[in-house]
Coordinates of C-alpha atoms in Angstrom, one line a residue:
Chain J
X1 CA 125.8 -61.8 -99.2
X2 CA 126.5 -59.3 -96.6
X3 CA 126.9 -55.8 -97.9
X4 CA 128.4 -52.6 -96.2
X5 CA 127.7 -49.3 -98.0
X6 CA 129.3 -45.9 -97.3
X7 CA 128.2 -42.7 -98.6
X8 CA 129.1 -40.3 -100.0
X9 CA 131.9 -41.9 -102.0
X10 CA 133.9 -38.5 -101.8
X11 CA 133.5 -35.2 -100.2
X12 CA 135.1 -31.8 -100.6
X13 CA 134.8 -29.3 -97.8
X14 CA 136.3 -26.1 -96.7
X15 CA 138.5 -25.7 -93.7
X16 CA 136.3 -25.2 -90.7
X17 CA 133.2 -27.0 -92.1
X18 CA 131.6 -29.7 -90.2
X19 CA 130.8 -32.8 -92.1
X20 CA 129.3 -36.3 -91.6
X21 CA 129.3 -39.6 -93.5
X22 CA 127.1 -42.7 -93.4
X23 CA 127.8 -46.3 -93.0
X24 CA 125.0 -48.9 -93.6
X25 CA 125.3 -52.6 -92.7
X26 CA 123.2 -55.7 -92.0
X27 CA 120.9 -55.2 -89.0
X28 CA 121.0 -59.0 -88.1
X29 CA 123.8 -61.0 -86.4
X30 CA 125.5 -57.7 -85.4
X31 CA 128.6 -57.9 -83.2
X32 CA 130.6 -54.6 -83.8
X33 CA 131.1 -51.8 -86.1
X34 CA 134.7 -50.5 -86.8
X35 CA 135.7 -47.1 -88.1
X36 CA 139.2 -46.5 -89.6
X37 CA 140.9 -43.4 -91.0
X38 CA 143.3 -44.2 -93.9
X39 CA 145.8 -41.6 -95.1
X40 CA 147.6 -42.3 -98.3
X41 CA 150.7 -44.5 -97.9
X42 CA 150.0 -45.1 -94.3
X43 CA 148.4 -47.9 -92.3
X44 CA 144.6 -47.6 -91.6
X45 CA 144.3 -46.2 -88.2
X46 CA 141.6 -47.4 -85.8
X47 CA 139.2 -44.7 -84.7
X48 CA 136.3 -46.5 -83.0
X49 CA 135.0 -50.0 -82.1
X50 CA 131.2 -49.7 -81.6
X51 CA 129.1 -52.6 -80.1
X52 CA 126.1 -51.2 -78.4
X53 CA 123.0 -49.9 -80.0
X54 CA 122.8 -46.1 -79.2
X55 CA 126.4 -46.0 -78.6
X56 CA 128.2 -42.6 -79.2
X57 CA 132.0 -42.3 -79.2
X58 CA 134.2 -39.3 -79.4
X59 CA 137.9 -38.8 -80.3
X60 CA 138.8 -35.1 -80.4
X61 CA 136.8 -33.5 -83.1
X62 CA 135.6 -36.8 -84.6
X63 CA 132.5 -38.7 -83.1
X64 CA 130.4 -41.5 -84.3
X65 CA 126.9 -42.9 -83.5
X66 CA 125.4 -46.4 -83.9
X67 CA 122.0 -47.7 -84.6
X68 CA 122.2 -51.5 -84.8
X69 CA 118.4 -51.9 -85.2
X70 CA 118.1 -50.0 -88.4
X71 CA 121.8 -50.9 -89.5
X72 CA 123.6 -47.5 -89.7
X73 CA 126.3 -45.6 -88.2
X74 CA 127.2 -41.9 -88.7
X75 CA 130.8 -40.4 -88.4
X76 CA 130.9 -36.7 -87.7
X77 CA 133.9 -34.4 -88.1
X78 CA 133.5 -30.9 -86.3
X79 CA 135.5 -28.0 -87.8
X80 CA 137.3 -30.0 -90.5
X81 CA 141.0 -29.3 -90.7
X82 CA 143.4 -30.0 -93.8
X83 CA 144.9 -32.8 -91.8
X84 CA 141.5 -34.6 -91.5
X85 CA 141.9 -35.3 -95.4
X86 CA 141.9 -39.1 -95.7
X87 CA 139.7 -42.1 -96.6
X88 CA 137.3 -43.1 -93.8
X89 CA 136.3 -46.8 -93.8
X90 CA 133.7 -48.6 -91.8
X91 CA 133.8 -52.2 -91.2
X92 CA 131.0 -54.7 -90.0
X93 CA 131.9 -57.5 -87.7
X94 CA 129.0 -60.1 -87.5
X95 CA 130.8 -62.7 -85.3
X96 CA 132.8 -62.2 -82.3
X97 CA 134.7 -65.5 -82.8
X98 CA 136.2 -65.1 -86.1
X99 CA 136.7 -61.4 -86.1
X100 CA 136.0 -61.2 -89.8
X101 CA 135.5 -57.6 -91.0
X102 CA 133.4 -56.7 -94.0
X103 CA 134.5 -53.4 -95.2
X104 CA 132.6 -50.5 -97.1
X105 CA 134.4 -48.8 -100.0
X106 CA 135.1 -45.8 -97.8
X107 CA 134.4 -42.0 -98.0
X108 CA 137.3 -40.1 -99.2
X109 CA 137.4 -36.4 -97.6
X110 CA 139.3 -33.6 -98.9
X111 CA 139.6 -30.6 -96.8
X112 CA 140.7 -27.4 -98.5
X113 CA 142.5 -24.7 -96.6
Chain M
X1 CA 151.8 -48.9 -79.4
X2 CA 150.2 -51.4 -81.7
X3 CA 152.3 -51.1 -84.7
X4 CA 152.1 -53.6 -87.6
X5 CA 154.8 -53.5 -90.2
X6 CA 154.5 -55.1 -93.8
X7 CA 157.4 -55.9 -96.1
X8 CA 157.9 -55.3 -98.9
X9 CA 155.8 -52.1 -99.5
X10 CA 155.9 -52.9 -103.2
X11 CA 157.1 -55.5 -105.5
X12 CA 157.2 -56.1 -109.2
X13 CA 157.8 -59.6 -110.5
X14 CA 157.5 -61.6 -113.6
X15 CA 154.6 -63.9 -114.3
X16 CA 155.1 -67.5 -112.8
X17 CA 157.4 -66.4 -109.9
X18 CA 156.4 -66.5 -106.3
X19 CA 156.3 -63.6 -103.9
X20 CA 156.4 -63.5 -100.1
X21 CA 154.9 -60.8 -98.1
X22 CA 155.6 -60.5 -94.4
X23 CA 153.4 -59.1 -91.7
X24 CA 154.7 -58.4 -88.3
X25 CA 153.2 -57.1 -85.1
X26 CA 156.0 -55.0 -83.6
X27 CA 154.9 -54.3 -80.0
X28 CA 152.3 -56.9 -79.3
X29 CA 151.5 -60.5 -79.7
X30 CA 149.0 -61.4 -82.2
X31 CA 147.3 -64.9 -82.1
X32 CA 145.2 -64.0 -85.2
X33 CA 146.2 -62.0 -88.3
X34 CA 144.1 -61.3 -91.3
X35 CA 145.0 -61.0 -94.9
X36 CA 143.0 -58.6 -97.2
X37 CA 143.4 -57.6 -100.8
X38 CA 141.9 -54.5 -102.5
X39 CA 141.5 -54.2 -106.3
X40 CA 141.1 -50.7 -107.7
X41 CA 138.0 -48.8 -106.7
X42 CA 136.8 -51.8 -104.6
X43 CA 136.7 -52.3 -100.9
X44 CA 139.1 -54.3 -98.7
X45 CA 138.2 -58.0 -99.1
X46 CA 139.2 -60.6 -96.6
X47 CA 141.3 -63.4 -98.1
X48 CA 142.1 -65.5 -95.1
X49 CA 142.4 -65.7 -91.3
X50 CA 145.8 -66.7 -90.1
X51 CA 146.0 -68.4 -86.7
X52 CA 149.3 -69.0 -85.0
X53 CA 150.3 -72.6 -85.0
X54 CA 147.3 -73.8 -87.0
X55 CA 146.2 -73.7 -90.6
X56 CA 144.8 -70.6 -92.1
X57 CA 141.1 -70.4 -92.9
X58 CA 140.4 -69.1 -96.4
X59 CA 137.4 -67.3 -97.6
X60 CA 135.3 -68.6 -100.4
X61 CA 136.9 -68.2 -103.7
X62 CA 140.4 -67.9 -102.4
X63 CA 142.7 -70.6 -103.5
X64 CA 144.7 -71.9 -100.6
X65 CA 147.4 -73.6 -102.9
X66 CA 147.9 -70.2 -104.5
X67 CA 148.0 -68.0 -101.4
X68 CA 150.0 -69.8 -98.9
X69 CA 149.9 -68.5 -95.4
X70 CA 152.2 -69.3 -92.5
X71 CA 151.8 -68.0 -89.1
X72 CA 154.8 -69.5 -87.2
X73 CA 155.1 -67.1 -84.3
X74 CA 153.0 -64.7 -82.3
X75 CA 154.4 -61.7 -84.2
X76 CA 154.8 -62.8 -87.9
X77 CA 152.5 -64.1 -90.5
X78 CA 153.6 -64.5 -94.2
X79 CA 151.7 -64.6 -97.4
X80 CA 153.1 -66.2 -100.3
X81 CA 151.6 -65.7 -103.7
X82 CA 152.8 -68.7 -105.7
X83 CA 153.1 -68.6 -109.6
X84 CA 151.9 -65.2 -109.7
X85 CA 150.0 -64.0 -112.8
X86 CA 148.9 -60.5 -113.9
X87 CA 145.5 -61.0 -112.4
X88 CA 147.1 -61.3 -108.9
X89 CA 148.3 -57.7 -109.2
X90 CA 146.7 -56.0 -106.3
X91 CA 147.2 -54.2 -103.1
X92 CA 147.7 -56.8 -100.1
X93 CA 147.2 -55.7 -96.5
X94 CA 147.4 -57.6 -93.3
X95 CA 145.9 -56.8 -89.8
X96 CA 146.6 -58.2 -86.4
X97 CA 144.4 -58.6 -83.4
X98 CA 146.2 -58.5 -80.1
X99 CA 146.1 -61.8 -78.0
X100 CA 143.9 -61.6 -75.0
X101 CA 142.8 -58.0 -75.9
X102 CA 139.7 -56.5 -74.2
X103 CA 138.6 -54.9 -77.5
X104 CA 138.4 -56.4 -81.0
X105 CA 140.4 -53.6 -82.7
X106 CA 142.4 -54.8 -85.7
X107 CA 145.7 -53.0 -86.3
X108 CA 146.7 -52.7 -89.9
X109 CA 150.0 -52.7 -91.7
X110 CA 150.6 -50.2 -94.4
X111 CA 150.1 -52.7 -97.3
X112 CA 152.1 -54.2 -100.2
X113 CA 151.5 -53.3 -103.9
X114 CA 152.0 -56.3 -106.0
X115 CA 152.4 -55.9 -109.8
X116 CA 153.0 -59.0 -111.9
X117 CA 154.2 -58.3 -115.4

């Protein structure tokens, strides 16, 4: 059974703090690792699709790194803002043909003004 | 761009009735759509892969006769929960992968909350 784990489960930070979360996934049969940001009552928003070991991607204050050999990815948020409050999901794609995603449970971030 | 809608956003029904949920890609064509469900405090779990013009592929443990999927066009997939029971109460969410896209990004709808009384 393929397992994707995210930690921590939840996180409370003050506005301006930088923070990071972890996603661990199977290190074999890797095709891609997806990160999504999910605000309540909205659609999950695609942040990154990462495919290469050592990949580092950035979108504004959010960045992510990827280590496929050891099976983990980090998501970083620099200078958290209240609007960053959301659940951040990672999803493992072990096959390019089917596109099936295996999701972690998510990390819920609450940024206090 | 890349917007996916879902309808309805929530539905309450009596046990034994059938419920249809629609998933539409609004500004792109999607050869493949995916249906997930999420039970409380659990992760999104893939139920089935819906391919335009062909039969859906169901994940292990998902009853194809209970969860009917139709993907009749490149912009619409429907999930029908037949003879719904309280244990089918869950959050159902779809995603769509753009046809011929250079990336494997899946775009998600906002989900449907189903409550079966």
